[in-house]
PDB file of C-alpha atoms and ligand atoms in Angstrom:
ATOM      1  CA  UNK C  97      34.484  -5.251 -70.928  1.00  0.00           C
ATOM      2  CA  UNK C  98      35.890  -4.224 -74.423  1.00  0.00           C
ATOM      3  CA  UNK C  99      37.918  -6.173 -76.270  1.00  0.00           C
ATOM      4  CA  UNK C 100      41.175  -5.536 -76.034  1.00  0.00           C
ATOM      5  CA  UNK C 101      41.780  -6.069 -79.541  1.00  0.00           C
ATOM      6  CA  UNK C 102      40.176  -3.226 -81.075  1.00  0.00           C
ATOM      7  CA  UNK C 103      40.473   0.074 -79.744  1.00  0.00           C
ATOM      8  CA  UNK C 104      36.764   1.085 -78.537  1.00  0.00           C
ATOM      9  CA  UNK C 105      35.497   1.231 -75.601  1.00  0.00           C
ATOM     10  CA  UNK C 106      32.673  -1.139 -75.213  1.00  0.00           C
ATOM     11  CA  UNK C 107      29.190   0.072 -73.915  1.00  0.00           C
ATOM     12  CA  UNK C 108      29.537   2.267 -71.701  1.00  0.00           C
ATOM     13  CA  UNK C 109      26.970   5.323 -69.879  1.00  0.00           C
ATOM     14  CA  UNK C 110      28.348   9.381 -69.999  1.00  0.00           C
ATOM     15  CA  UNK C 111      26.767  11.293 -67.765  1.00  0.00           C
ATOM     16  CA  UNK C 112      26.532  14.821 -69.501  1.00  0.00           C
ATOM     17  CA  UNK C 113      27.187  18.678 -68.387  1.00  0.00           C
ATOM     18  CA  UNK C 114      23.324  19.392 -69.294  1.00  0.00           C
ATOM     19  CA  UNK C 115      22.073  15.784 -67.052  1.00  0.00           C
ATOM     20  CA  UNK C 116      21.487  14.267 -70.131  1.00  0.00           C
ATOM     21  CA  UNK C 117      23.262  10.650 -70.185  1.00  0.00           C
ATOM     22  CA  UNK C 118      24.652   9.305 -73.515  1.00  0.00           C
ATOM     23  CA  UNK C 119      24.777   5.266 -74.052  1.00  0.00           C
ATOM     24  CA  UNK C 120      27.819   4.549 -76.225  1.00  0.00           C
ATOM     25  CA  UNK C 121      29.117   5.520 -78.892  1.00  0.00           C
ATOM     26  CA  UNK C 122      29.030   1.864 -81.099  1.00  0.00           C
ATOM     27  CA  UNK C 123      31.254   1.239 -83.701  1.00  0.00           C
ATOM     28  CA  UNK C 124      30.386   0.325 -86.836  1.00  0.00           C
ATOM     29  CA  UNK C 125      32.381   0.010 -90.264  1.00  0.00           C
ATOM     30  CA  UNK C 126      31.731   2.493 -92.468  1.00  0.00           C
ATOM     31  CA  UNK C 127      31.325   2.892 -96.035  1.00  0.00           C
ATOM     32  CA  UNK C 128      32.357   6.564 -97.244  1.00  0.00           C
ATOM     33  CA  UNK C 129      34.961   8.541 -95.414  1.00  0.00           C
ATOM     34  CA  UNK C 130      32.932  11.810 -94.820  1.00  0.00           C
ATOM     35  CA  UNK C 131      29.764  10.015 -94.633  1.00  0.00           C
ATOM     36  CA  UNK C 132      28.432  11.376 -91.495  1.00  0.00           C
ATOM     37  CA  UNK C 133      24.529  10.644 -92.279  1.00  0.00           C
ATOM     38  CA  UNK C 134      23.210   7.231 -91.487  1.00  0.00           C
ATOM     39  CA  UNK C 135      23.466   4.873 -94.409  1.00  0.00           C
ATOM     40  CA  UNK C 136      26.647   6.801 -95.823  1.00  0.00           C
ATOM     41  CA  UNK C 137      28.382   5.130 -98.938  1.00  0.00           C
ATOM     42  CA  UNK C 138      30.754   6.169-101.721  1.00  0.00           C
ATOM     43  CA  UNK C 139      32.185   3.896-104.538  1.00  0.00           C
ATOM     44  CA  UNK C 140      35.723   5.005-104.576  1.00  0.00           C
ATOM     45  CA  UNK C 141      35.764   4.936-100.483  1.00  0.00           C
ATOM     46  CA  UNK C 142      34.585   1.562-100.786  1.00  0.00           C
ATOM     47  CA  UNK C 143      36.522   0.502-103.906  1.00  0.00           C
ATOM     48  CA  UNK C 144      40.057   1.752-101.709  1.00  0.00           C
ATOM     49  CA  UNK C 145      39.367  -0.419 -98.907  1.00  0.00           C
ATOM     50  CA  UNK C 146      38.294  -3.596-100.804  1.00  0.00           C
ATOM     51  CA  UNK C 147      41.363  -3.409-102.585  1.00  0.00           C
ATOM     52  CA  UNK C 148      43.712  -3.310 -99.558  1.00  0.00           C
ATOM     53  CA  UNK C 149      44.862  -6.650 -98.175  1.00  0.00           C
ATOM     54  CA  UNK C 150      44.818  -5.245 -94.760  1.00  0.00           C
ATOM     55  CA  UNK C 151      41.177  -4.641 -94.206  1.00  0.00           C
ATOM     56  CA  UNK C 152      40.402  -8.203 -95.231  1.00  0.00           C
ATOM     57  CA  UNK C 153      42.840  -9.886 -92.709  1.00  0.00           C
ATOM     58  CA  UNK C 154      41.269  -7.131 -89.851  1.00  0.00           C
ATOM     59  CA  UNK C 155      37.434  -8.397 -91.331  1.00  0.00           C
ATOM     60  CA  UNK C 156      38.321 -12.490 -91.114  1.00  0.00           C
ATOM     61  CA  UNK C 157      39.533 -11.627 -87.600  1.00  0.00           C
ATOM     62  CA  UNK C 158      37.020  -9.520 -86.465  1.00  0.00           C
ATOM     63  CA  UNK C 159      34.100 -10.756 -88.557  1.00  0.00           C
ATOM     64  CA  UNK C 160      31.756 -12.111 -85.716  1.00  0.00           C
ATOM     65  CA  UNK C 161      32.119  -8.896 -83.321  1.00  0.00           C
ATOM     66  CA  UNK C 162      31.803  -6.242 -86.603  1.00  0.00           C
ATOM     67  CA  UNK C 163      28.150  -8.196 -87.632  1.00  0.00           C
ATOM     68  CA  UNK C 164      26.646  -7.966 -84.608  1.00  0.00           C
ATOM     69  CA  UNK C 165      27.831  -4.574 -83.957  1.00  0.00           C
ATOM     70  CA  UNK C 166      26.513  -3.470 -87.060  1.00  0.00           C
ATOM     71  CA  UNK C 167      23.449  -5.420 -86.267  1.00  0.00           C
ATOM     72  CA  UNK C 168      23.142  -3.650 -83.051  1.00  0.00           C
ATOM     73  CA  UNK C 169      23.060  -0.690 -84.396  1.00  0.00           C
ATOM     74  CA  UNK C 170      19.919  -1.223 -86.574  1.00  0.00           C
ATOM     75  CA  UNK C 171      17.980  -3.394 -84.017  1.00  0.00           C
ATOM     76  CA  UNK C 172      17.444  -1.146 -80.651  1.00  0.00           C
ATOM     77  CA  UNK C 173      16.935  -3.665 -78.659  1.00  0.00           C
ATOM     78  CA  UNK C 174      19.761  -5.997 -79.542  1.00  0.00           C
ATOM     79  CA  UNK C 175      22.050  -2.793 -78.360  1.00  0.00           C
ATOM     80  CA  UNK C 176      19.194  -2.445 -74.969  1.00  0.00           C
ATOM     81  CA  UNK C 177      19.868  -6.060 -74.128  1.00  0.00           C
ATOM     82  CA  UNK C 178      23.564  -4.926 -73.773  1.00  0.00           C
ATOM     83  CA  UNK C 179      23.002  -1.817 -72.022  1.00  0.00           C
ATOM     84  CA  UNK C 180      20.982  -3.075 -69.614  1.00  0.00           C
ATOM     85  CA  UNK C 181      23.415  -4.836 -67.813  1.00  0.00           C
ATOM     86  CA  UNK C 182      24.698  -1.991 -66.904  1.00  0.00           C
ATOM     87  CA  UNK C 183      21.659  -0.162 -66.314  1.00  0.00           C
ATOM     88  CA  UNK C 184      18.154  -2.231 -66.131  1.00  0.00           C
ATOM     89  CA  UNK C 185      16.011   0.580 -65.938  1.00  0.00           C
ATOM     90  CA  UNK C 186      16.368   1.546 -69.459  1.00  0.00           C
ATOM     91  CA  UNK C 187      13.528   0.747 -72.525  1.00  0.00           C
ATOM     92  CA  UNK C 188      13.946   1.370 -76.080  1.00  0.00           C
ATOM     93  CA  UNK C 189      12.588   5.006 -75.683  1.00  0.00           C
ATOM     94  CA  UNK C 190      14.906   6.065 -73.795  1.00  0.00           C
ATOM     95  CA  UNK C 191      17.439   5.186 -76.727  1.00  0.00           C
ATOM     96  CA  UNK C 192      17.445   7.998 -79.020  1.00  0.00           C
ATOM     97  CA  UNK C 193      19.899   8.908 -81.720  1.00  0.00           C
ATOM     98  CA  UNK C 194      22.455  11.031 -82.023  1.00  0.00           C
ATOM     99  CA  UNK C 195      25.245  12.701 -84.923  1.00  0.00           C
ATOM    100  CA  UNK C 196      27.633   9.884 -85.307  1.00  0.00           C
ATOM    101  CA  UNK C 197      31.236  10.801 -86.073  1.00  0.00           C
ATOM    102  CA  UNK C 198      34.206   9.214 -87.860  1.00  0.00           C
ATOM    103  CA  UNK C 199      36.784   6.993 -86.216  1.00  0.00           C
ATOM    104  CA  UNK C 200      39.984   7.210 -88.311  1.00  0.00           C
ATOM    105  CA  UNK C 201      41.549   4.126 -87.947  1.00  0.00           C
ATOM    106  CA  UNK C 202      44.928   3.535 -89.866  1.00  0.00           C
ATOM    107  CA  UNK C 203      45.146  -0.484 -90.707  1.00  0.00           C
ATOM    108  CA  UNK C 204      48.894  -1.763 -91.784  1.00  0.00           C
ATOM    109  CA  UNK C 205      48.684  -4.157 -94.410  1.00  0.00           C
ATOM    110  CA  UNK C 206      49.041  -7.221 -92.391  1.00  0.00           C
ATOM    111  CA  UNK C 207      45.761  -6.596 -91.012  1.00  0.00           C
ATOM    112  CA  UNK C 208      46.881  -5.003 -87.603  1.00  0.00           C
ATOM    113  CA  UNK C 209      45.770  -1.632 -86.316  1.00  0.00           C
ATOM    114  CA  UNK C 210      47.924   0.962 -85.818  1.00  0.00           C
ATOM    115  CA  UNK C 211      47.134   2.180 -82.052  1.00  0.00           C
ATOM    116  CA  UNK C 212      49.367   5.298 -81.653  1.00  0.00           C
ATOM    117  CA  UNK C 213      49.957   8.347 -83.192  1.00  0.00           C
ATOM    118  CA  UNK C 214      51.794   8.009 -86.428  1.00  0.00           C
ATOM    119  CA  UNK C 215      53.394  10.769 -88.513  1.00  0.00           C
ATOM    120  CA  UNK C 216      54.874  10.335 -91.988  1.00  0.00           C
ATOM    121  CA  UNK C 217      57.567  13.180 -93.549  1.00  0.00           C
ATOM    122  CA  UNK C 218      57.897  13.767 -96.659  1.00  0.00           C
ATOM    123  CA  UNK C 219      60.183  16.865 -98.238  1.00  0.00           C
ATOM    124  CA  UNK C 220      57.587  18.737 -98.398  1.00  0.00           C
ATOM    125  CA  UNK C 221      54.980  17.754 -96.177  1.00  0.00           C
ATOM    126  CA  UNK C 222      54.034  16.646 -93.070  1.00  0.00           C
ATOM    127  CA  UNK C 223      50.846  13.724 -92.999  1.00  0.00           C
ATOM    128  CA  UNK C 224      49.299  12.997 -90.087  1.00  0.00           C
ATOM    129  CA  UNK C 225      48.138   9.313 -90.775  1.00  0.00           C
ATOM    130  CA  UNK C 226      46.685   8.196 -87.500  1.00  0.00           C
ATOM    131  CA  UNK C 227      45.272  10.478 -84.551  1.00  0.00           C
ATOM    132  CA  UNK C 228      43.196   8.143 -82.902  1.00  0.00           C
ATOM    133  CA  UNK C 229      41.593   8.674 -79.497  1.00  0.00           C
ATOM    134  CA  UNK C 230      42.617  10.485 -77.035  1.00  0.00           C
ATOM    135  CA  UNK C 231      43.391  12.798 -79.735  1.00  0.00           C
ATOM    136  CA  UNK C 232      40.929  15.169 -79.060  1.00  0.00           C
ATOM    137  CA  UNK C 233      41.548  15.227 -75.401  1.00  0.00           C
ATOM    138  CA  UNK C 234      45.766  15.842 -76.520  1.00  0.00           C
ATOM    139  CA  UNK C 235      44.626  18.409 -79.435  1.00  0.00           C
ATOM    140  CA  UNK C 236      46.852  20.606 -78.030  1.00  0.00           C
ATOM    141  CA  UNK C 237      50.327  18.738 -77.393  1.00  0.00           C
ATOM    142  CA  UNK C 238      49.553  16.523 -80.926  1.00  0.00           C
ATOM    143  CA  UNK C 239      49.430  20.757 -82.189  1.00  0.00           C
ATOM    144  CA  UNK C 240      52.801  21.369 -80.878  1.00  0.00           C
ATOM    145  CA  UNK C 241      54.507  18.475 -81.815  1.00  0.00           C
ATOM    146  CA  UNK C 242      53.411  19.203 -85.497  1.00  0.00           C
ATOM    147  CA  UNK C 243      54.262  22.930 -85.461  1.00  0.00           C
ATOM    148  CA  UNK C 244      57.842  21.951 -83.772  1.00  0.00           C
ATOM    149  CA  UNK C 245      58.211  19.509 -86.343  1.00  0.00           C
ATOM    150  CA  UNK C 246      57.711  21.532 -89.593  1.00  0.00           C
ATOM    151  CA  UNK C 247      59.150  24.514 -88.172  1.00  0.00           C
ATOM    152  CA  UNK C 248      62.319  22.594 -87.033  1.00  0.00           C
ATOM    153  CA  UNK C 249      62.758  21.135 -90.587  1.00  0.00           C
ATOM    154  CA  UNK C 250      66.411  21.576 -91.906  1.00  0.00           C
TER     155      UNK C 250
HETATM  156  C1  FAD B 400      32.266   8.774 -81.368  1.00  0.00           C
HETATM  157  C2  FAD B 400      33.678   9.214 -81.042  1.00  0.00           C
HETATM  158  C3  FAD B 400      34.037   9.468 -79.738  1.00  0.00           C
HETATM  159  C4  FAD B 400      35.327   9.904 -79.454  1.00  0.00           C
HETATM  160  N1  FAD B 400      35.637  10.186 -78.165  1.00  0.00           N
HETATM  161  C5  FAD B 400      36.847  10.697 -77.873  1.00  0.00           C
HETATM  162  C6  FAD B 400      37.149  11.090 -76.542  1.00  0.00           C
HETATM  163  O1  FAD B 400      36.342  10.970 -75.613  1.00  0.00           O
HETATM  164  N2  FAD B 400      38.372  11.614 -76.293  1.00  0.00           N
HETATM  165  C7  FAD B 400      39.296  11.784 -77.281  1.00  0.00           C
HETATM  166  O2  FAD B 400      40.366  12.287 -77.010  1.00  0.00           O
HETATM  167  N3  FAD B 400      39.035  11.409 -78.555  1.00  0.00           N
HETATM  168  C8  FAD B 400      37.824  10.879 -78.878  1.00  0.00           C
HETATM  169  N4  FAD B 400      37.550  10.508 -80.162  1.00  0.00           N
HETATM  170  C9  FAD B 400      38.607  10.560 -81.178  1.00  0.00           C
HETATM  171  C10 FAD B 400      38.825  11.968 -81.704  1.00  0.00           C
HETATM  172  O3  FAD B 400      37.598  12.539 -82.104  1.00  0.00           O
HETATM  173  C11 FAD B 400      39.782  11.869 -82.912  1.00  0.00           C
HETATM  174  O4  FAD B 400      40.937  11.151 -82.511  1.00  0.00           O
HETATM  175  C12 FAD B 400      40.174  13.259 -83.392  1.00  0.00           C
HETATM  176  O5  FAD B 400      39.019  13.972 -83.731  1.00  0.00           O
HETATM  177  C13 FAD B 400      41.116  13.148 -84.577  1.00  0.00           C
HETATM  178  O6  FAD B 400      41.406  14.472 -84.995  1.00  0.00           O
HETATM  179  P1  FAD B 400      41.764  14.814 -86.500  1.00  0.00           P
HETATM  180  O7  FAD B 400      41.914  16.299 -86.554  1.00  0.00           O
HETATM  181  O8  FAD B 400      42.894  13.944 -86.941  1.00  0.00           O
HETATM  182  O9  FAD B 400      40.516  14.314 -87.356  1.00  0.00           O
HETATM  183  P2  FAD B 400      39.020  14.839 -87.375  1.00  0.00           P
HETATM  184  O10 FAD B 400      38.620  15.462 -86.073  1.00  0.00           O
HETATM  185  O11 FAD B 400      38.211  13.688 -87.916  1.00  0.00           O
HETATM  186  O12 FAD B 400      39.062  16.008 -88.440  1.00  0.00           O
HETATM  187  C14 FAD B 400      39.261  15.773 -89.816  1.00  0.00           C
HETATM  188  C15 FAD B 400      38.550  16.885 -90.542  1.00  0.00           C
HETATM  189  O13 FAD B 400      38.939  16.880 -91.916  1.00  0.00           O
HETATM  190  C16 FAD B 400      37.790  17.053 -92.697  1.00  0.00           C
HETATM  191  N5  FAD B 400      38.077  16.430 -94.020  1.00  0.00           N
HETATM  192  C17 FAD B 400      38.203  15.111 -94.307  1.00  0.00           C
HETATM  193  N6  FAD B 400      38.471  14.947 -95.615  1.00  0.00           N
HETATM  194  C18 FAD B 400      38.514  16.175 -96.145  1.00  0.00           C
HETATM  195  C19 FAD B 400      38.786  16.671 -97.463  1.00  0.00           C
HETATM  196  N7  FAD B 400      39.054  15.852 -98.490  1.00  0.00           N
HETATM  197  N8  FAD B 400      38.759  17.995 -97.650  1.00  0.00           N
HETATM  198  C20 FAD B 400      38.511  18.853 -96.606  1.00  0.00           C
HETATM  199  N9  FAD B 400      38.266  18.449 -95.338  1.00  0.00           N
HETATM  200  C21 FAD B 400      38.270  17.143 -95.127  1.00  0.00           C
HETATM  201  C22 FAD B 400      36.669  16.356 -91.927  1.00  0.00           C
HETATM  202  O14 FAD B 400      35.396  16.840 -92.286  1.00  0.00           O
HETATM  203  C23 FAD B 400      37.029  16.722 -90.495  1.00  0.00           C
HETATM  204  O15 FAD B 400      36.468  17.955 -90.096  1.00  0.00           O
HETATM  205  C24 FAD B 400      36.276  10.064 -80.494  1.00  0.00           C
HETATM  206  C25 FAD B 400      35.904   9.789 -81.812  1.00  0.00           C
HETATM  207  C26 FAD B 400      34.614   9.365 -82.087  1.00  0.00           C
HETATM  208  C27 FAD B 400      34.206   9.097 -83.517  1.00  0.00           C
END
């Protein structure tokens, strides 16, 4: 099951249009926010989020489940072992990479994670701080909802 706590999914098996069948996505912290190859980091990324209360009251909390996720997803089969509970037929081999992509995740400074959409006006601007899944899958409503907004401004 995942944990209710943070807002991932937990293993789980896709089949694909093609047949193919995808195990996961994990989710891992990471350490530059465009850093889509493996191994990603950048200082000022870094610097920002070491310097914000809120991601150190998420890490104390979530310490033990962020290690051996990261773990997991340099040791194959630590993330097999889990897998295969769903589906024992799998070996290592059949666990082959693919592009990872970045999870947004607004944090509030008290350490808790901001779960919906959230939308911040300004005079002059509209931000949109936190689209986190299903955002893809409401691309189109989230779309309309900004356009009304900013065309609806006074
Ligand atoms: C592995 C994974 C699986 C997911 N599965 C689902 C799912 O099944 N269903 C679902 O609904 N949602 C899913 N999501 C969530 C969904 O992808 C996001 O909620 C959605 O993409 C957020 O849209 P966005 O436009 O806010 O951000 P993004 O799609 O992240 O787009 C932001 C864009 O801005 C660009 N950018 C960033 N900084 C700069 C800069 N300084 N200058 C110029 N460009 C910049 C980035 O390169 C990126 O193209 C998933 C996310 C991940 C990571």
């Amino acid at each position: 099951m995942p944990n209710p706590d943070l807002p991932f999914l937990g293993v789980h098996l896709t089949l694909m249009m093609d047949g193919g069948v995808t195990v996961g996505p994990n989710a891992v912290m990471g350490f530059a926010r465009e850093g889509y190859p493996k191994w990603s980091m950048n200082r000022k990324d870094i610097a920002d989020f070491v310097t914000f209360p809120g991601f150190w009251k998420i890490a104390r909390k979530q310490l033990k489940t962020g290690a051996v996720e990261q773990w997991n997803s340099v040791y194959k089969p630590g993330y097999l072992e889990l897998v295969r509970k769903y589906c024992p037929q799998l070996t290592t081999a059949d666990l082959t990479p693919e592009p990872a992509g970045i999870r947004a995740q607004a944090v509030r400074k008290d350490g808790s994670m901001v779960e919906d959409f959230l939308f911040y006006d300004t005079p002059r601007m509209l931000h949109v701080c936190n689209a986190p899944s299903p955002a893809a899958t409401s691309a189109m409503p989230i779309g309309d909802l900004i356009a009304s907004k900013v065309l609806n401004r006074g």
